[in-house]
Amino acid sequence: MAISDPEEFDLVVLGGGPVGEHAVGRARKAGLETVLVEQELIGGECSYWACMPSKTLLRPGHVLGAARAVPGAREAVTGSIDVAAALARRDWMTADWDDSGQVEWVEGTGGHIARGHGHIVAERTVVVDSREGTRTLVARRAVLVATGSSAFIPPVPGLAATRHWDNRQVTAAHTVPRRLVVVGGGAVGVEMAQAWRRLGSVEVTIVEAGERLLANAEPFVGEQLAAALEREGITVLTRATITRVGRADDDAPVEVTLEGGRVVTGDEILVAAGRRPRTVDIGLEVLGLEPGSFLDVDEQLRVRAVPGAWLYAAGDVNGIALLTHMGKYQARIAVDAILGGSATADADASAVPAVVFTDPQVAWVGLTENAARDRGIDVGVATVKTQSVAAAAILGEGVEGTSQLVIDKSRGTVVGATFTGPDIAELLHSATIAVVAQVPLERLRHSVPSFPTLSEVWLELVDTALSI
Ligand SMILES: Cc1cc2nc3c(=O)[nH]c(=O)nc-3n(C[C@H](O)[C@H](O)[C@H](O)COP(=O)(O)OP(=O)(O)OC[C@H]3O[C@@H](n4cnc5c(N)ncnc54)[C@H](O)[C@@H]3O)c2cc1C
């Protein structure tokens, strides 16, 4: 096997997901000589097995649902989803799992690519192994780890040894399972349950160990979402602990046994029970760090335990907020820090915006009411029915949801916001600005939303908040 001479770059980025790519773009704009190390597809989980295919699989059902809510349009919807066409569109969205477009983009920035598995062997030094040989990359300024995460498979008896799906198989499937069991009622679980139910799965069962779906959001979110999913024929089992999973053989149905003896049977089982960092084999032991753990970083994304300010970690791998937009934000802060800038990331990550693209959509940012109380904030809550504004009636019949602000009464600012309802994801950025910029409610009342948009919920929310 060929071993090349060490090659020097200003920045070595380990992992070419959205976060690594974004870092390369920013570094190249600033003129840093940069190399991106990727062992699979440039674009990472997000482009091929997560955000992009999952949202594409949900889209046909959303469009149909929106049309069916509107008399006049409803009558034009006479057929069912063309599943083959829907899956073909997903294949197009993932470029058939071919990353040449993204390679072109990286090379277009003037960035270099090193294909293969990278691992740190010494300070500022990454070795990349591939079939073509071994390359040694030395970073003049920094190494940025952006190796992301993969599915966590919980230690349920029988599960690991049973053929199962994780986010990769569920987003890349080419046939619709007749019966799908979903382990986990977080964002991935609820989105994929609804997508495949609408694409034709006859039985879909979500098995969630906790009290409700989307446990990190306000309690009303999980309740509303469970009711909506059940209305379309999805079974939602909460407080359900799995004691055993198994199949008689690889082609046999999967049997999921719950505490109490109930057995849920499926043709496929999706494990959507969280994520674990891809840090097992990237050389952390050389640095005295624990392989397999999330990388603990400071507010400039430097790995705390490593002296010398040469090792950074952004995106899923640091465990702060496992979302593409937050990872890219961190990449911007990290590259700016590598360039000598002083910008720091919001340390407690208390203003992370998140959207769950189910129907109804769910979107939230900042603190929930309980989290705000736990922090000792003088909490006030303003709640409005999303359907109270004219735009909801225009969207269609049966449009329902809740819009809520959590207020810091003593400071007169918004510390959290949650919205449920169709198309409410677009409301979220206004809330994010209000929370992050700590806009006083007294000023927010002068931000006038257009008529008739769903943003008009802000009028009553702010009025109510001011009167608390
Ligand atoms: C089903 C699903 C849907 C999601 N939907 C959304 C959404 O709608 N919006 C959102 O914001 N987030 C969403 N997420 C989360 C989002 O996918 C992640 O936050 C995002 O992909 C993280 O990006 P990353 O670059 O940190 O890591 P990744 O996307 O995991 O990329 C890491 C890359 O590093 C490479 N790599 C790892 N180790 C090595 C190594 N040693 N050598 C070389 N290369 C290596 C990997 O091959 C991979 O390409 C979703 C997640 C899932 C599972």
Coordinates of C-alpha atoms and ligand atoms in Angstrom, one line a residue:
M1 CA 0.0 0.0 0.0
A2 CA 1.3 3.4 -0.9
I3 CA 2.2 5.8 1.9
S4 CA 2.6 9.4 0.7
D5 CA 4.8 12.1 2.2
P6 CA 3.0 14.3 4.8
E7 CA 0.9 17.0 3.1
E8 CA 0.4 20.3 4.8
F9 CA -2.9 22.3 4.9
D10 CA -4.0 25.2 7.0
L11 CA -7.1 23.3 8.1
V12 CA -8.0 19.6 8.1
V13 CA -11.7 18.9 8.3
L14 CA -12.5 15.3 9.4
G15 CA -15.9 14.4 8.2
G16 CA -17.7 15.7 5.1
G17 CA -21.3 16.0 6.3
P18 CA -23.2 19.3 6.1
V19 CA -21.0 20.7 9.0
G20 CA -17.7 19.7 7.5
E21 CA -18.7 21.0 4.1
H22 CA -19.9 24.3 5.6
A23 CA -16.6 24.7 7.4
V24 CA -14.7 24.2 4.1
G25 CA -16.8 26.8 2.4
R26 CA -16.2 29.4 5.1
A27 CA -12.5 28.5 5.4
R28 CA -12.0 28.8 1.6
K29 CA -13.7 32.2 1.5
A30 CA -11.1 33.3 4.0
G31 CA -8.3 31.8 1.9
L32 CA -7.4 28.9 4.2
E33 CA -5.9 26.0 2.4
T34 CA -8.3 23.3 3.4
V35 CA -8.7 19.5 3.0
L36 CA -12.0 17.6 3.7
V37 CA -11.6 14.0 4.8
E38 CA -14.6 11.7 4.0
Q39 CA -15.0 8.0 4.2
E40 CA -18.4 7.7 2.6
L41 CA -20.4 10.4 0.8
I42 CA -19.7 14.1 0.9
G43 CA -23.0 15.5 2.2
G44 CA -23.1 13.1 5.1
E45 CA -26.1 11.7 6.9
C46 CA -28.2 14.8 6.2
S47 CA -28.1 14.7 2.4
Y48 CA -28.5 11.0 2.0
W49 CA -30.1 9.3 5.0
A50 CA -31.7 12.0 7.2
C51 CA -33.0 15.5 6.6
M52 CA -33.3 15.6 2.8
P53 CA -34.8 12.1 2.1
S54 CA -37.0 12.2 5.2
K55 CA -38.6 15.6 4.3
T56 CA -39.0 14.4 0.6
L57 CA -40.8 11.3 1.8
L58 CA -43.2 13.4 3.9
R59 CA -43.9 15.9 1.2
P60 CA -46.5 14.0 -1.0
G61 CA -48.7 13.3 2.1
H62 CA -48.5 17.0 3.1
V63 CA -49.5 18.3 -0.3
L64 CA -52.4 15.9 -0.4
G65 CA -53.5 16.7 3.1
A66 CA -53.4 20.4 2.3
A67 CA -55.5 20.0 -0.8
R68 CA -58.0 17.8 0.9
A69 CA -58.6 20.5 3.5
V70 CA -59.8 22.9 0.8
P71 CA -63.2 22.5 -0.7
G72 CA -62.8 22.9 -4.5
A73 CA -59.3 21.5 -4.4
R74 CA -60.4 18.4 -2.5
E75 CA -62.6 17.3 -5.3
A76 CA -59.6 17.3 -7.7
V77 CA -57.7 14.8 -5.5
T78 CA -59.3 11.6 -6.7
G79 CA -56.4 9.1 -6.5
S80 CA -53.8 8.0 -4.0
I81 CA -50.1 8.7 -3.8
D82 CA -48.1 7.3 -6.7
V83 CA -45.6 5.6 -4.5
A84 CA -43.2 4.7 -7.2
A85 CA -43.0 8.4 -8.3
A86 CA -42.7 9.6 -4.7
L87 CA -39.8 7.2 -4.1
A88 CA -38.2 8.2 -7.4
R89 CA -38.3 11.8 -6.3
R90 CA -36.6 10.8 -3.1
D91 CA -33.9 9.0 -5.2
W92 CA -33.5 12.2 -7.2
M93 CA -33.2 14.3 -4.0
T94 CA -30.3 12.0 -2.8
A95 CA -28.8 12.0 -6.3
D96 CA -29.1 8.2 -6.1
W97 CA -26.6 8.3 -3.3
D98 CA -24.0 9.7 -5.6
D99 CA -22.0 12.7 -4.2
S100 CA -20.4 13.9 -7.4
G101 CA -22.4 17.2 -7.2
Q102 CA -21.0 17.9 -3.8
V103 CA -17.5 16.9 -4.8
E104 CA -17.8 19.5 -7.6
W105 CA -19.0 22.1 -5.0
V106 CA -16.0 21.5 -2.7
E107 CA -13.5 21.5 -5.5
G108 CA -15.2 24.6 -6.9
T109 CA -14.3 26.4 -3.6
G110 CA -10.7 25.4 -4.1
G111 CA -10.9 22.9 -1.2
H112 CA -9.2 19.6 -1.4
I113 CA -10.7 16.2 -0.7
A114 CA -9.1 13.2 0.9
R115 CA -11.2 10.1 0.5
G116 CA -11.0 7.4 3.2
H117 CA -11.2 6.8 6.9
G118 CA -9.4 9.5 8.9
H119 CA -8.0 9.2 12.3
I120 CA -5.8 11.5 14.5
V121 CA -2.3 10.0 15.1
A122 CA -0.6 13.0 16.7
E123 CA -1.1 16.7 17.4
R124 CA -2.4 18.4 14.2
T125 CA -1.9 15.1 12.2
V126 CA -4.6 13.0 10.6
V127 CA -3.9 9.8 8.7
V128 CA -6.4 8.8 6.0
D129 CA -6.6 5.2 4.9
S130 CA -8.2 4.2 1.7
R131 CA -7.9 1.4 -0.9
E132 CA -5.6 3.7 -2.8
G133 CA -3.2 4.0 0.1
T134 CA -2.5 6.1 3.1
R135 CA -2.1 9.9 3.2
T136 CA -0.8 11.9 6.1
L137 CA -2.3 15.3 6.5
V138 CA -0.7 17.9 8.8
A139 CA -2.7 21.0 9.9
R140 CA -0.8 24.2 10.2
R141 CA -3.6 25.8 12.1
A142 CA -6.3 23.3 13.2
V143 CA -8.1 20.1 12.8
L144 CA -11.9 20.3 12.9
V145 CA -13.7 17.1 13.8
A146 CA -17.2 16.8 12.2
T147 CA -17.7 13.1 12.1
G148 CA -21.3 13.3 13.1
S149 CA -23.4 10.6 14.6
S150 CA -25.1 7.3 13.9
A151 CA -28.1 5.5 15.2
F152 CA -28.1 4.4 18.8
I153 CA -29.4 0.9 19.2
P154 CA -30.6 0.5 22.8
P155 CA -29.6 -2.6 24.7
V156 CA -33.0 -4.3 24.4
P157 CA -32.7 -8.1 24.5
G158 CA -32.6 -9.5 21.0
L159 CA -32.7 -6.1 19.2
A160 CA -29.1 -5.8 18.0
A161 CA -29.2 -9.4 16.6
T162 CA -32.5 -8.9 14.9
R163 CA -32.6 -7.5 11.3
H164 CA -33.8 -3.9 11.8
W165 CA -33.9 -0.5 10.1
D166 CA -32.2 2.6 11.4
N167 CA -32.4 6.0 9.8
R168 CA -30.4 4.8 6.8
Q169 CA -32.8 2.0 5.7
V170 CA -36.0 3.9 6.6
T171 CA -35.0 6.9 4.4
A172 CA -33.6 4.8 1.5
A173 CA -36.3 2.0 1.4
H174 CA -37.7 1.1 -2.1
T175 CA -40.7 -0.9 -0.9
V176 CA -43.4 0.1 1.5
P177 CA -43.5 -2.2 4.6
R178 CA -47.0 -3.5 5.2
R179 CA -46.5 -3.3 8.9
L180 CA -43.9 -1.0 10.5
V181 CA -43.0 -0.9 14.2
V182 CA -41.2 2.3 15.2
V183 CA -39.1 2.2 18.4
G184 CA -38.9 5.8 19.7
G185 CA -41.3 8.7 19.6
G186 CA -38.8 11.5 18.9
A187 CA -38.6 13.5 15.8
V188 CA -37.2 10.7 13.5
G189 CA -39.8 8.2 14.8
V190 CA -42.9 10.4 14.4
E191 CA -41.8 11.8 11.0
M192 CA -41.0 8.3 9.5
A193 CA -44.2 6.8 11.0
Q194 CA -46.3 9.4 9.3
A195 CA -44.4 9.3 6.0
W196 CA -44.6 5.5 5.6
R197 CA -48.3 5.4 6.8
R198 CA -49.2 7.9 4.1
L199 CA -47.1 6.1 1.5
G200 CA -49.2 3.0 2.2
S201 CA -48.1 1.1 5.3
V202 CA -51.2 -0.6 6.6
E203 CA -50.1 -0.9 10.3
V204 CA -47.8 1.5 11.9
T205 CA -47.1 1.4 15.6
I206 CA -44.9 3.8 17.6
V207 CA -43.5 2.3 20.8
E208 CA -42.3 5.0 23.1
A209 CA -41.0 4.3 26.6
G210 CA -41.6 7.8 27.9
E211 CA -44.8 9.5 28.9
R212 CA -45.4 11.1 25.5
L213 CA -44.1 11.8 22.0
L214 CA -41.5 14.5 21.5
A215 CA -40.6 14.5 25.2
N216 CA -38.3 17.6 24.8
A217 CA -41.2 19.8 23.7
E218 CA -44.1 21.3 25.7
P219 CA -46.4 18.5 27.0
F220 CA -49.3 19.7 24.8
V221 CA -47.2 19.0 21.7
G222 CA -46.9 15.3 22.3
E223 CA -50.6 15.0 23.1
Q224 CA -51.8 16.9 20.0
L225 CA -49.4 14.9 17.8
A226 CA -50.4 11.6 19.2
A227 CA -54.1 12.4 18.6
A228 CA -53.4 13.5 15.0
L229 CA -51.3 10.4 14.2
E230 CA -54.0 8.1 15.7
R231 CA -56.7 9.8 13.6
E232 CA -54.8 8.6 10.5
G233 CA -54.5 5.1 11.8
I234 CA -51.1 5.1 13.5
T235 CA -51.0 3.3 16.9
V236 CA -49.2 5.3 19.5
L237 CA -48.1 3.3 22.6
T238 CA -46.5 5.4 25.3
R239 CA -45.0 4.3 28.6
A240 CA -44.3 1.1 26.7
T241 CA -41.1 -0.8 27.7
I242 CA -39.8 -3.4 25.2
T243 CA -38.6 -6.5 26.9
R244 CA -37.6 -8.5 23.8
V245 CA -37.3 -8.2 20.0
G246 CA -36.9 -11.2 17.6
R247 CA -37.7 -12.8 14.3
A248 CA -37.9 -16.6 13.7
D249 CA -35.5 -15.9 10.7
D250 CA -34.4 -12.9 8.8
D251 CA -37.5 -12.9 6.5
A252 CA -40.0 -13.7 9.2
P253 CA -42.1 -10.9 10.9
V254 CA -40.5 -9.1 13.8
E255 CA -42.1 -9.6 17.2
V256 CA -41.8 -6.8 19.7
T257 CA -42.7 -7.9 23.3
L258 CA -43.7 -5.2 25.7
E259 CA -43.7 -5.3 29.5
G260 CA -47.1 -6.8 30.5
G261 CA -46.8 -9.3 27.7
R262 CA -48.4 -7.5 24.7
V263 CA -46.7 -8.4 21.4
V264 CA -46.6 -6.0 18.5
T265 CA -45.8 -7.6 15.1
G266 CA -44.3 -5.9 12.1
D267 CA -42.6 -6.6 8.8
E268 CA -40.0 -4.0 9.5
I269 CA -38.8 -2.4 12.7
L270 CA -37.3 1.1 12.7
V271 CA -35.0 1.9 15.6
A272 CA -35.2 5.6 16.2
A273 CA -34.0 5.8 19.8
G274 CA -31.4 8.5 19.7
R275 CA -27.9 9.0 18.3
R276 CA -24.3 8.2 19.3
P277 CA -21.2 10.1 18.2
R278 CA -19.0 8.7 15.5
T279 CA -15.8 8.9 17.6
V280 CA -15.0 5.2 18.2
D281 CA -12.1 5.0 15.7
I282 CA -10.9 8.5 15.1
G283 CA -7.8 8.3 17.3
L284 CA -9.2 9.9 20.5
E285 CA -7.2 7.5 22.6
V286 CA -4.0 9.1 21.3
L287 CA -5.2 12.4 22.9
G288 CA -6.2 10.7 26.2
L289 CA -9.9 11.0 25.3
E290 CA -12.5 8.3 25.6
P291 CA -13.4 6.8 22.2
G292 CA -17.1 6.7 21.6
S293 CA -17.9 9.7 23.6
F294 CA -19.3 13.1 22.5
L295 CA -16.5 15.7 22.3
D296 CA -16.8 18.3 25.0
V297 CA -16.1 21.7 23.5
D298 CA -15.8 25.3 24.8
E299 CA -17.7 28.3 23.4
Q300 CA -15.3 28.5 20.4
L301 CA -15.8 24.8 19.6
R302 CA -12.3 23.9 20.8
V303 CA -12.1 20.4 22.4
R304 CA -11.6 21.3 26.1
A305 CA -9.4 18.5 27.1
V306 CA -6.8 19.1 24.4
P307 CA -4.2 21.8 25.0
G308 CA -2.8 23.9 22.2
A309 CA -6.0 25.2 20.6
W310 CA -5.6 23.0 17.5
L311 CA -8.5 20.6 17.9
Y312 CA -12.1 21.7 17.2
A313 CA -15.4 19.8 17.0
A314 CA -18.6 20.9 15.5
G315 CA -22.0 19.3 14.6
D316 CA -23.5 16.2 16.0
V317 CA -20.2 14.9 17.3
N318 CA -20.1 17.4 20.2
G319 CA -23.7 16.5 21.3
I320 CA -24.8 20.1 21.9
A321 CA -27.7 20.2 19.4
L322 CA -28.0 17.4 16.9
L323 CA -29.4 19.5 14.0
T324 CA -27.9 20.5 10.7
H325 CA -28.5 24.3 11.2
M326 CA -26.9 24.3 14.7
G327 CA -23.9 22.3 13.4
K328 CA -23.4 24.7 10.6
Y329 CA -23.6 27.6 13.0
Q330 CA -20.9 26.0 15.1
A331 CA -18.8 25.5 12.0
R332 CA -19.0 29.2 11.3
I333 CA -18.0 30.1 14.9
A334 CA -15.1 27.5 14.8
V335 CA -13.7 28.7 11.5
D336 CA -13.9 32.3 12.7
A337 CA -12.0 31.3 15.8
I338 CA -9.4 29.4 13.8
L339 CA -9.0 32.6 11.9
G340 CA -8.4 34.5 15.1
G341 CA -11.9 35.9 15.6
S342 CA -13.4 36.3 19.0
A343 CA -17.1 35.3 18.3
T344 CA -18.4 32.7 20.7
A345 CA -21.3 30.3 20.3
D346 CA -24.3 30.8 22.7
A347 CA -23.0 28.7 25.5
D348 CA -26.0 27.0 27.0
A349 CA -27.7 26.3 23.6
S350 CA -31.0 27.5 25.1
A351 CA -32.2 29.1 21.9
V352 CA -32.1 26.1 19.5
P353 CA -34.8 26.2 16.9
A354 CA -36.3 22.8 16.0
V355 CA -39.0 21.8 13.6
V356 CA -40.7 18.4 13.3
F357 CA -42.1 18.1 9.8
T358 CA -45.2 16.1 10.6
D359 CA -48.7 17.1 9.9
P360 CA -49.5 19.1 12.0
Q361 CA -46.0 20.6 12.1
V362 CA -44.4 21.3 15.4
A363 CA -41.8 24.0 15.9
W364 CA -40.2 25.3 19.0
V365 CA -37.3 27.4 20.2
G366 CA -35.8 28.3 23.6
L367 CA -37.1 27.1 26.9
T368 CA -40.3 25.2 27.7
E369 CA -42.4 26.5 30.5
N370 CA -40.9 23.9 32.9
A371 CA -37.4 24.4 31.8
A372 CA -37.8 28.2 32.4
R373 CA -39.2 27.5 35.9
D374 CA -36.3 25.2 36.7
R375 CA -34.0 28.1 35.9
G376 CA -35.7 30.3 38.3
I377 CA -37.2 32.6 35.7
D378 CA -40.3 34.6 36.7
V379 CA -42.4 32.7 34.1
G380 CA -45.5 33.9 32.3
V381 CA -47.3 31.9 29.5
A382 CA -49.3 33.3 26.7
T383 CA -51.3 30.8 24.6
V384 CA -53.4 31.3 21.5
K385 CA -55.2 28.8 19.3
T386 CA -53.4 28.9 15.9
Q387 CA -56.8 28.7 14.2
S388 CA -57.9 32.0 15.7
V389 CA -56.3 33.9 12.9
A390 CA -57.9 34.5 9.4
A391 CA -55.0 32.7 7.6
A392 CA -55.9 29.4 9.3
A393 CA -59.4 29.5 7.8
I394 CA -57.9 30.3 4.4
L395 CA -55.5 27.4 4.6
G396 CA -58.5 25.0 4.9
E397 CA -61.0 23.3 7.0
G398 CA -60.0 21.6 10.3
V399 CA -56.8 23.7 10.7
E400 CA -55.9 23.5 14.4
G401 CA -53.0 24.1 16.7
T402 CA -51.5 26.0 19.6
S403 CA -49.1 28.9 19.6
Q404 CA -47.4 29.7 22.9
L405 CA -44.8 32.1 24.3
V406 CA -43.0 31.6 27.5
I407 CA -42.2 35.0 29.0
D408 CA -39.6 36.2 31.5
K409 CA -42.0 38.6 33.3
S410 CA -39.3 40.4 35.2
R411 CA -37.3 41.2 32.0
G412 CA -40.3 41.6 29.7
T413 CA -38.8 39.2 27.1
V414 CA -39.6 36.0 25.3
V415 CA -37.5 33.0 26.4
G416 CA -39.4 30.3 24.6
A417 CA -42.0 29.7 21.9
T418 CA -43.9 26.7 20.6
F419 CA -46.2 26.4 17.6
T420 CA -48.3 23.5 16.3
G421 CA -50.4 23.4 13.2
P422 CA -50.0 23.2 9.4
D423 CA -47.3 25.3 7.9
I424 CA -46.2 26.8 11.2
A425 CA -42.5 26.1 10.7
E426 CA -42.3 29.5 9.0
L427 CA -43.3 31.2 12.2
L428 CA -40.3 29.9 14.0
H429 CA -37.7 32.3 12.8
S430 CA -39.5 35.3 14.1
A431 CA -39.6 33.5 17.5
T432 CA -35.9 32.7 17.3
I433 CA -35.1 36.3 16.7
A434 CA -37.3 37.4 19.6
V435 CA -35.6 34.9 21.9
V436 CA -32.0 35.2 20.8
A437 CA -32.1 39.0 20.5
Q438 CA -34.1 39.3 23.7
V439 CA -36.4 41.8 22.0
P440 CA -38.6 43.5 24.7
L441 CA -42.3 42.7 24.4
E442 CA -42.9 46.5 24.4
R443 CA -41.0 46.6 21.0
L444 CA -42.5 43.4 19.7
R445 CA -45.9 44.9 19.7
H446 CA -44.7 47.3 17.0
S447 CA -43.7 44.4 14.7
V448 CA -46.9 44.1 12.7
P449 CA -47.5 40.8 10.9
S450 CA -49.1 40.9 7.4
F451 CA -52.7 40.0 6.9
P452 CA -53.7 37.3 6.4
T453 CA -50.7 35.3 7.5
L454 CA -50.4 32.8 10.3
S455 CA -47.9 35.2 11.9
E456 CA -50.9 37.2 13.1
V457 CA -50.9 34.8 16.1
W458 CA -48.1 37.1 17.3
L459 CA -50.6 39.9 17.8
E460 CA -52.6 38.1 20.5
L461 CA -49.6 36.4 21.9
V462 CA -47.8 39.7 22.5
D463 CA -50.9 41.4 23.8
T464 CA -51.6 38.5 26.2
A465 CA -47.9 38.4 27.3
L466 CA -48.0 42.2 28.0
S467 CA -51.1 41.8 30.2
I468 CA -49.7 39.0 32.4
Ligands
LIG1 C1 -33.9 10.8 9.9 C2 -33.3 12.1 10.3 C3 -33.8 13.3 9.9 C4 -33.3 14.5 10.2 N1 -33.8 15.6 9.8 C5 -33.3 16.8 10.1 C6 -33.9 18.0 9.7 O1 -34.9 18.0 9.0 N2 -33.3 19.2 10.0 C7 -32.1 19.2 10.8 O2 -31.6 20.3 11.1 N3 -31.5 18.0 11.2 C8 -32.1 16.9 10.9 N4 -31.5 15.7 11.3 C9 -30.2 15.8 12.0 C10 -29.1 15.9 11.0 O3 -29.1 14.9 10.1 C11 -27.7 16.0 11.7 O4 -27.7 17.0 12.7 C12 -26.6 16.4 10.7 O5 -26.5 15.4 9.6 C13 -25.3 16.5 11.4 O6 -24.3 16.9 10.5 P1 -22.8 16.5 10.7 O7 -22.0 17.1 9.6 O8 -22.4 16.9 12.1 O9 -22.7 14.9 10.7 P2 -23.1 13.8 9.6 O10 -24.2 14.3 8.7 O11 -23.3 12.6 10.4 O12 -21.8 13.7 8.7 C14 -20.6 13.2 9.2 C15 -19.7 12.7 8.1 O13 -18.4 12.4 8.6 C16 -18.0 11.2 7.9 N5 -17.1 10.5 8.8 C17 -17.3 10.0 10.1 N6 -16.2 9.5 10.6 C18 -15.2 9.6 9.6 C19 -13.8 9.3 9.6 N7 -13.2 8.7 10.6 N8 -13.2 9.6 8.5 C20 -13.8 10.1 7.4 N9 -15.0 10.5 7.4 C21 -15.8 10.3 8.5 C22 -19.3 10.4 7.7 O14 -19.1 9.4 6.7 C23 -20.3 11.5 7.4 O15 -20.3 11.7 6.0 C24 -32.1 14.5 11.0 C25 -31.5 13.3 11.4 C26 -32.1 12.1 11.1 C27 -31.5 10.8 11.6

